[in-house]
């Protein structure tokens, strides 16, 4: 890229917000997955919608591919695919734009983390009621990659359904507003399904391929008044799976329900093996009385065939919840993670299939594979982790080969991907007419092909 083009880019964001140092740029070629992308030519850190528009118009003039990045915590290879690209780092756009208590909504910039947003809302007794896997992940990235959440209660939502409207810089540099604020007389984001087509949904899961999200409006609810904690163990994995299905069917208001297979715990904590299958649950409700009632309903289901582990174990759950995600990912070494949605009513069958897949990975690739997962509003997200030694190039190569093998087998078993990025990109053409339509849509909105080329297989 010639110096003049970089000077033009520097004039948009300021010299301190254009990164061209190669060592710094290597950071943008990696996320939290084992995949390594192309090192970009530059990275820019805009702080306003106008700066993002300027960057996109510059990319059109120069034909430069743009890749959008927020917190960089993805597990699915959300890294640059093309050389001579520029990464648009959205972390400076991390403000709360407006809290509209009358409309039960909040407008935020995409680089704000869930922790930062919840801290702001807590002072008003409100919550976005999306319980993310990672509190230090960014709201914009979670929405654009089809992030879900752990909650199943009536007021809980996955990330896409929690969003009321957007502001998006399109590939030509124009600004699109969706939701109720699309009406020039509204001025407020209070309802998503107004006007005509649901254009908000068009960008859910788009991972930067159709434009750059610069503002999101999320619905908020009254924060829960109390929580209840419980841990149950099961001798039979099918019984644990059935308990999760029943918990969702009767809509017990969980904000966390995580199931770990005993054979996975044997890998992570061999000193305490053999492990039973373990179900961890946090319930939230408006009042303490309602929490007690819901915990009684939970115990009637989970306690029928599972064993309650007592209050001391339950109290440790709050401290262990986030740590457990980290330990599942790293305790047995670096991991190549695959996450897939499976239907709740067939969860037991899928977990048995994944146990067979773990044996296959051990026999063919000489690596260990663990499985856990969490309840969402309508599915179970199975988290498949293939462990390897990151210092050993052969171990890494075998892990990536196993990763690609397992993803195909999981897909052909009927599971569907949870987030796409780079890892699933080569499988997208197998989706037939769905993929063909995405390609036509992409070419219509982005005829220059500058927005995240290669991501989602586009």
XYZ file of C-alpha atoms in Angstrom:
458
model
C 0.000 0.000 0.000
C 1.503 3.317 -1.006
C 2.334 6.021 1.505
C -0.235 8.404 0.058
C -3.103 6.008 0.747
C -1.923 5.548 4.335
C -1.652 9.307 4.751
C -5.276 9.631 3.637
C -6.306 7.017 6.191
C -4.262 8.754 8.886
C -6.073 12.005 8.182
C -9.411 10.322 8.970
C -8.579 8.896 12.420
C -5.503 10.868 13.469
C -1.889 9.650 13.524
C -2.179 8.015 16.952
C -5.036 5.804 15.761
C -3.392 4.346 12.666
C -1.252 1.294 13.446
C 1.405 0.263 10.930
C 4.007 -1.340 13.215
C 4.325 -4.986 12.151
C 4.696 -6.358 15.672
C 1.497 -4.617 16.765
C -0.290 -5.750 13.612
C 0.494 -9.414 14.314
C -1.966 -9.149 17.195
C -4.755 -8.654 14.660
C -3.886 -11.869 12.792
C -4.972 -13.955 15.798
C -8.039 -14.390 17.948
C -8.618 -16.932 20.734
C -8.643 -19.838 18.256
C -5.647 -21.785 16.881
C -6.211 -20.221 13.457
C -3.723 -17.682 12.157
C -4.852 -15.128 9.605
C -3.001 -12.707 7.386
C -1.163 -9.846 9.054
C -2.965 -6.678 7.889
C -1.187 -3.749 6.292
C -2.652 -1.410 8.900
C -5.233 -1.145 11.655
C -7.406 1.878 12.370
C -9.221 2.799 15.572
C -12.185 5.065 14.814
C -14.052 6.910 17.545
C -17.163 8.070 15.680
C -19.672 7.112 13.016
C -18.242 9.786 10.727
C -14.762 8.291 11.002
C -16.093 4.824 10.161
C -17.859 6.262 7.123
C -14.624 7.932 6.062
C -12.719 4.650 6.401
C -15.257 2.742 4.305
C -15.265 5.401 1.580
C -11.465 5.317 1.569
C -11.582 1.517 1.176
C -13.885 1.907 -1.822
C -11.511 4.365 -3.463
C -8.462 2.176 -2.883
C -10.099 -1.259 -3.214
C -8.753 -2.262 0.215
C -10.429 -5.137 2.121
C -11.666 -4.217 5.614
C -11.993 -6.618 8.548
C -13.911 -5.499 11.634
C -12.649 -6.368 15.106
C -14.009 -5.522 18.522
C -12.582 -7.358 21.549
C -10.802 -10.145 19.637
C -12.079 -12.922 21.922
C -13.659 -15.124 19.249
C -12.981 -18.865 19.142
C -13.822 -19.430 15.482
C -11.120 -17.757 13.412
C -12.427 -14.208 12.970
C -9.129 -13.048 11.476
C -8.111 -11.405 8.177
C -8.223 -13.784 5.229
C -6.765 -11.468 2.563
C -3.382 -9.797 2.361
C -3.067 -6.014 2.021
C -6.110 -5.508 4.244
C -6.949 -3.040 7.001
C -8.488 -4.005 10.346
C -11.097 -1.642 11.773
C -10.654 -1.894 15.550
C -13.903 -0.761 17.223
C -12.753 -0.715 20.856
C -12.616 3.098 21.042
C -16.334 3.194 20.238
C -17.292 1.900 23.673
C -19.778 4.429 25.013
C -23.343 4.231 26.262
C -25.151 6.585 23.879
C -28.435 6.816 25.791
C -30.459 4.940 28.390
C -34.180 5.310 27.657
C -35.952 3.956 30.726
C -39.340 4.919 29.318
C -38.752 2.693 26.292
C -36.878 0.043 28.302
C -33.936 0.323 25.936
C -30.305 1.353 25.846
C -28.278 2.537 22.866
C -24.589 1.638 22.866
C -21.554 1.695 20.633
C -20.295 -1.717 19.491
C -16.990 -1.741 21.385
C -18.546 -1.662 24.858
C -18.147 -4.877 26.848
C -21.006 -6.600 28.633
C -19.276 -5.896 31.949
C -19.062 -2.164 31.197
C -22.677 -2.019 30.052
C -24.086 -3.944 33.012
C -22.128 -1.747 35.420
C -23.767 1.333 33.875
C -27.254 -0.194 33.958
C -26.940 -1.554 37.503
C -27.077 1.964 38.944
C -30.581 2.232 37.471
C -31.718 -1.230 38.563
C -31.723 -2.480 34.970
C -30.096 -5.293 33.001
C -29.874 -6.260 29.320
C -30.853 -9.795 30.390
C -28.339 -11.425 28.078
C -26.000 -13.651 30.063
C -22.982 -13.930 27.737
C -20.324 -16.626 27.824
C -17.704 -13.888 28.211
C -18.403 -10.721 30.194
C -15.317 -9.110 28.659
C -16.559 -9.690 25.120
C -17.968 -6.774 23.141
C -21.682 -6.310 22.505
C -21.228 -5.503 18.818
C -19.083 -8.532 18.108
C -21.452 -10.818 19.986
C -24.424 -9.671 17.902
C -22.616 -9.772 14.573
C -21.407 -13.325 15.226
C -24.758 -14.753 16.402
C -23.764 -14.870 20.036
C -26.272 -16.438 22.348
C -26.660 -16.358 26.100
C -27.100 -18.711 29.007
C -30.550 -17.624 30.124
C -33.850 -19.433 29.537
C -36.278 -17.444 31.670
C -39.215 -15.478 30.223
C -37.254 -12.198 30.228
C -34.001 -13.681 28.945
C -32.925 -13.518 25.316
C -30.196 -14.528 22.973
C -28.148 -11.618 21.694
C -29.940 -11.200 18.356
C -33.418 -11.031 19.877
C -32.253 -8.571 22.540
C -31.408 -6.007 19.853
C -34.157 -3.531 18.922
C -32.362 -1.648 16.172
C -29.033 -0.703 14.665
C -27.000 1.930 12.936
C -24.820 0.363 10.248
C -22.292 1.889 7.880
C -22.953 0.096 4.606
C -20.230 -0.895 2.120
C -20.709 2.339 0.141
C -20.203 4.471 3.267
C -23.862 5.421 3.744
C -25.560 5.066 7.134
C -28.565 2.776 7.634
C -30.819 2.958 10.705
C -33.080 0.006 11.526
C -35.791 -0.495 14.141
C -38.309 2.131 15.214
C -35.757 4.926 14.751
C -35.845 4.229 11.009
C -38.949 6.410 11.067
C -37.700 10.012 10.843
C -40.384 11.108 13.332
C -39.658 8.515 16.013
C -36.331 9.480 17.552
C -36.419 6.464 19.897
C -35.529 2.798 19.667
C -38.388 1.026 21.394
C -39.613 -1.650 18.960
C -37.821 -3.763 16.400
C -40.588 -5.294 14.306
C -42.019 -2.092 12.857
C -42.170 -0.699 9.332
C -41.536 -3.457 6.768
C -38.701 -6.003 6.541
C -36.723 -6.815 9.690
C -33.453 -5.276 8.525
C -31.970 -5.601 12.012
C -31.979 -9.361 11.572
C -30.131 -9.014 8.274
C -26.980 -8.075 10.181
C -27.265 -10.640 12.998
C -24.527 -13.181 12.343
C -23.180 -11.246 9.350
C -19.698 -10.892 10.942
C -18.867 -7.664 9.139
C -19.594 -8.972 5.636
C -22.476 -6.552 4.929
C -21.356 -3.442 6.782
C -19.937 -2.104 10.035
C -22.297 -1.876 12.999
C -21.710 1.456 14.744
C -24.622 1.511 17.216
C -26.942 -1.059 18.783
C -30.151 -0.535 20.739
C -30.860 -3.298 23.244
C -33.931 -3.965 25.301
C -33.494 -3.776 29.061
C -35.479 -5.252 31.926
C -35.704 -4.770 35.667
C -32.673 -6.477 37.193
C -33.444 -9.687 39.122
C -34.099 -9.276 42.826
C -32.580 -12.593 43.828
C -30.703 -15.650 42.600
C -30.571 -19.304 43.561
C -27.671 -21.708 43.033
C -27.551 -25.481 42.705
C -25.213 -28.244 41.521
C -26.469 -31.746 40.673
C -24.563 -34.871 39.687
C -25.895 -37.694 37.517
C -24.706 -41.231 36.943
C -26.395 -41.353 33.539
C -25.706 -38.617 30.977
C -29.103 -39.179 29.369
C -30.804 -38.363 32.681
C -28.868 -35.099 32.921
C -29.830 -34.219 29.341
C -33.482 -34.982 30.043
C -33.368 -32.750 33.141
C -32.114 -29.853 31.015
C -34.922 -30.394 28.517
C -37.522 -30.365 31.320
C -35.976 -27.236 32.870
C -36.399 -25.401 29.577
C -39.823 -26.852 28.799
C -41.371 -25.527 32.011
C -39.337 -22.304 31.606
C -37.518 -22.245 34.910
C -35.778 -18.828 34.768
C -32.134 -19.865 34.611
C -29.358 -17.429 33.838
C -26.811 -20.256 33.752
C -27.261 -23.981 33.164
C -24.050 -25.784 32.256
C -23.625 -29.526 31.778
C -20.179 -31.151 31.853
C -19.775 -34.790 30.884
C -18.012 -36.848 33.544
C -15.468 -38.188 31.065
C -14.507 -34.592 30.233
C -13.994 -33.805 33.918
C -11.766 -36.898 34.100
C -9.493 -35.203 31.530
C -9.430 -31.869 33.342
C -9.194 -33.133 36.925
C -7.711 -36.657 36.779
C -6.716 -36.501 40.445
C -10.442 -36.689 41.357
C -11.536 -39.192 38.687
C -13.893 -40.856 38.076
C -16.379 -37.992 37.862
C -20.127 -38.084 37.616
C -21.839 -35.901 35.026
C -22.296 -32.447 36.516
C -25.100 -29.910 36.037
C -24.601 -26.384 37.395
C -27.598 -24.038 37.532
C -28.208 -20.421 38.545
C -31.816 -19.235 38.731
C -32.866 -15.563 38.831
C -36.263 -14.064 39.680
C -37.727 -10.675 40.689
C -38.029 -11.541 44.408
C -36.469 -13.941 46.897
C -39.849 -15.635 47.393
C -40.052 -16.333 43.681
C -36.483 -17.641 43.707
C -37.412 -20.147 46.423
C -40.418 -21.272 44.402
C -38.338 -21.698 41.237
C -35.628 -23.584 43.117
C -38.304 -25.962 44.328
C -39.404 -26.563 40.747
C -35.780 -27.076 39.730
C -35.192 -29.633 42.464
C -38.324 -31.560 41.505
C -36.843 -32.007 38.016
C -33.086 -32.267 38.544
C -33.362 -34.013 41.892
C -35.579 -36.783 40.519
C -32.583 -38.652 39.071
C -29.718 -36.378 40.018
C -28.088 -35.806 43.381
C -28.042 -32.306 44.889
C -24.504 -31.481 46.032
C -25.426 -29.258 48.941
C -25.280 -25.521 49.727
C -21.486 -25.285 50.045
C -20.990 -26.604 46.515
C -23.730 -24.288 45.274
C -22.122 -21.235 46.886
C -18.863 -21.970 45.075
C -20.754 -21.841 41.790
C -20.736 -18.042 41.483
C -16.956 -17.849 41.822
C -16.401 -20.892 39.617
C -18.807 -19.978 36.796
C -16.442 -17.828 34.754
C -13.366 -19.747 35.894
C -14.941 -22.983 34.677
C -15.147 -21.638 31.120
C -11.439 -20.787 31.237
C -10.475 -24.131 32.759
C -12.541 -26.082 30.250
C -10.680 -24.215 27.525
C -7.110 -24.298 28.813
C -6.510 -26.565 31.818
C -5.552 -29.580 29.699
C -3.529 -27.471 27.239
C -4.440 -25.126 24.415
C -7.698 -26.068 22.747
C -9.318 -25.997 19.332
C -12.971 -25.293 20.134
C -16.047 -26.078 18.096
C -19.460 -24.932 19.262
C -22.661 -26.293 17.776
C -26.366 -25.988 18.537
C -28.260 -29.234 19.076
C -31.997 -29.696 19.790
C -32.765 -30.139 23.470
C -35.098 -33.094 23.035
C -32.291 -35.102 21.412
C -29.464 -33.894 23.648
C -28.723 -37.304 25.154
C -28.280 -38.853 21.703
C -25.948 -36.058 20.602
C -23.811 -36.305 23.723
C -23.364 -40.024 23.102
C -22.349 -39.257 19.493
C -19.816 -36.735 20.745
C -18.422 -39.287 23.199
C -17.841 -41.617 20.235
C -16.203 -38.721 18.388
C -13.863 -38.220 21.352
C -12.777 -41.854 21.035
C -12.225 -41.304 17.298
C -10.040 -38.246 17.962
C -7.994 -40.156 20.519
C -7.448 -43.140 18.212
C -6.797 -41.263 14.948
C -5.071 -38.089 16.134
C -3.694 -39.079 19.531
C -5.421 -36.139 21.224
C -7.973 -35.734 23.976
C -11.385 -34.191 23.343
C -13.798 -32.857 25.934
C -17.458 -31.875 25.702
C -19.550 -29.543 27.815
C -22.202 -27.024 27.002
C -24.924 -24.673 28.078
C -28.640 -24.191 27.772
C -29.811 -21.290 25.605
C -33.302 -19.972 25.014
C -34.074 -22.749 22.501
C -31.100 -25.098 22.184
C -28.104 -26.644 23.866
C -24.752 -25.266 22.732
C -22.286 -28.138 22.766
C -18.741 -26.923 23.343
C -16.265 -29.389 21.867
C -12.638 -28.834 22.895
C -9.702 -30.665 21.311
C -6.639 -30.238 23.529
C -3.085 -29.917 22.238
C 0.349 -28.604 23.197
C 0.751 -25.145 21.599
C 4.561 -25.434 21.865
C 4.565 -28.540 19.663
C 3.971 -27.833 15.960
C 3.038 -31.459 15.304
C 0.477 -31.396 18.123
C -1.010 -28.175 16.717
C -1.196 -29.645 13.198
C -2.951 -32.763 14.483
C -5.384 -30.608 16.468
C -6.322 -28.540 13.425
C -6.770 -31.714 11.355
C -8.980 -33.178 14.094
C -10.872 -29.878 14.326
C -11.715 -30.022 10.622
C -12.646 -33.704 10.830
C -14.936 -33.253 13.846
C -16.706 -30.205 12.423
C -17.793 -32.162 9.335
C -18.942 -35.128 11.412
C -20.849 -32.847 13.801
C -22.505 -31.005 10.915
C -23.548 -34.236 9.208
C -24.982 -35.515 12.500
C -27.583 -32.725 12.361
C -25.916 -30.174 14.642
C -25.720 -26.600 13.328
C -22.796 -24.182 13.782
C -22.710 -21.680 16.618
C -20.868 -18.763 14.975
C -19.092 -19.192 11.647
C -15.939 -17.068 11.219
C -13.148 -18.865 9.406
C -13.500 -22.347 10.858
C -16.866 -23.086 9.222
C -16.300 -21.002 6.074
C -15.422 -23.995 3.894
C -18.707 -25.684 4.831
C -20.945 -22.776 3.822
C -21.131 -23.735 0.101
C -22.715 -27.015 1.245
C -25.756 -25.031 2.432
C -27.129 -24.868 -1.117
C -29.706 -22.179 -1.856
C -29.120 -20.500 1.498
C -25.468 -19.883 0.625
C -26.317 -18.881 -2.949
C -28.703 -16.226 -1.632
C -26.050 -14.916 0.772
C -23.624 -14.562 -2.123
C -26.186 -12.633 -4.193
C -26.993 -10.404 -1.233
C -23.305 -9.787 -0.570
C -22.569 -8.884 -4.200
C -25.530 -6.482 -4.269
C -24.616 -4.608 -1.078
C -20.847 -4.898 -1.479
C -20.032 -4.969 -5.212
C -16.404 -4.014 -4.497
C -16.061 -6.990 -2.143
C -14.303 -4.920 0.525
C -16.239 -6.024 3.627
C -14.582 -8.983 5.398
C -13.936 -11.043 2.249
C -13.580 -14.758 2.972
C -15.472 -14.605 6.267
C -18.594 -16.820 6.179
C -17.124 -18.241 2.979
C -18.137 -15.048 1.120
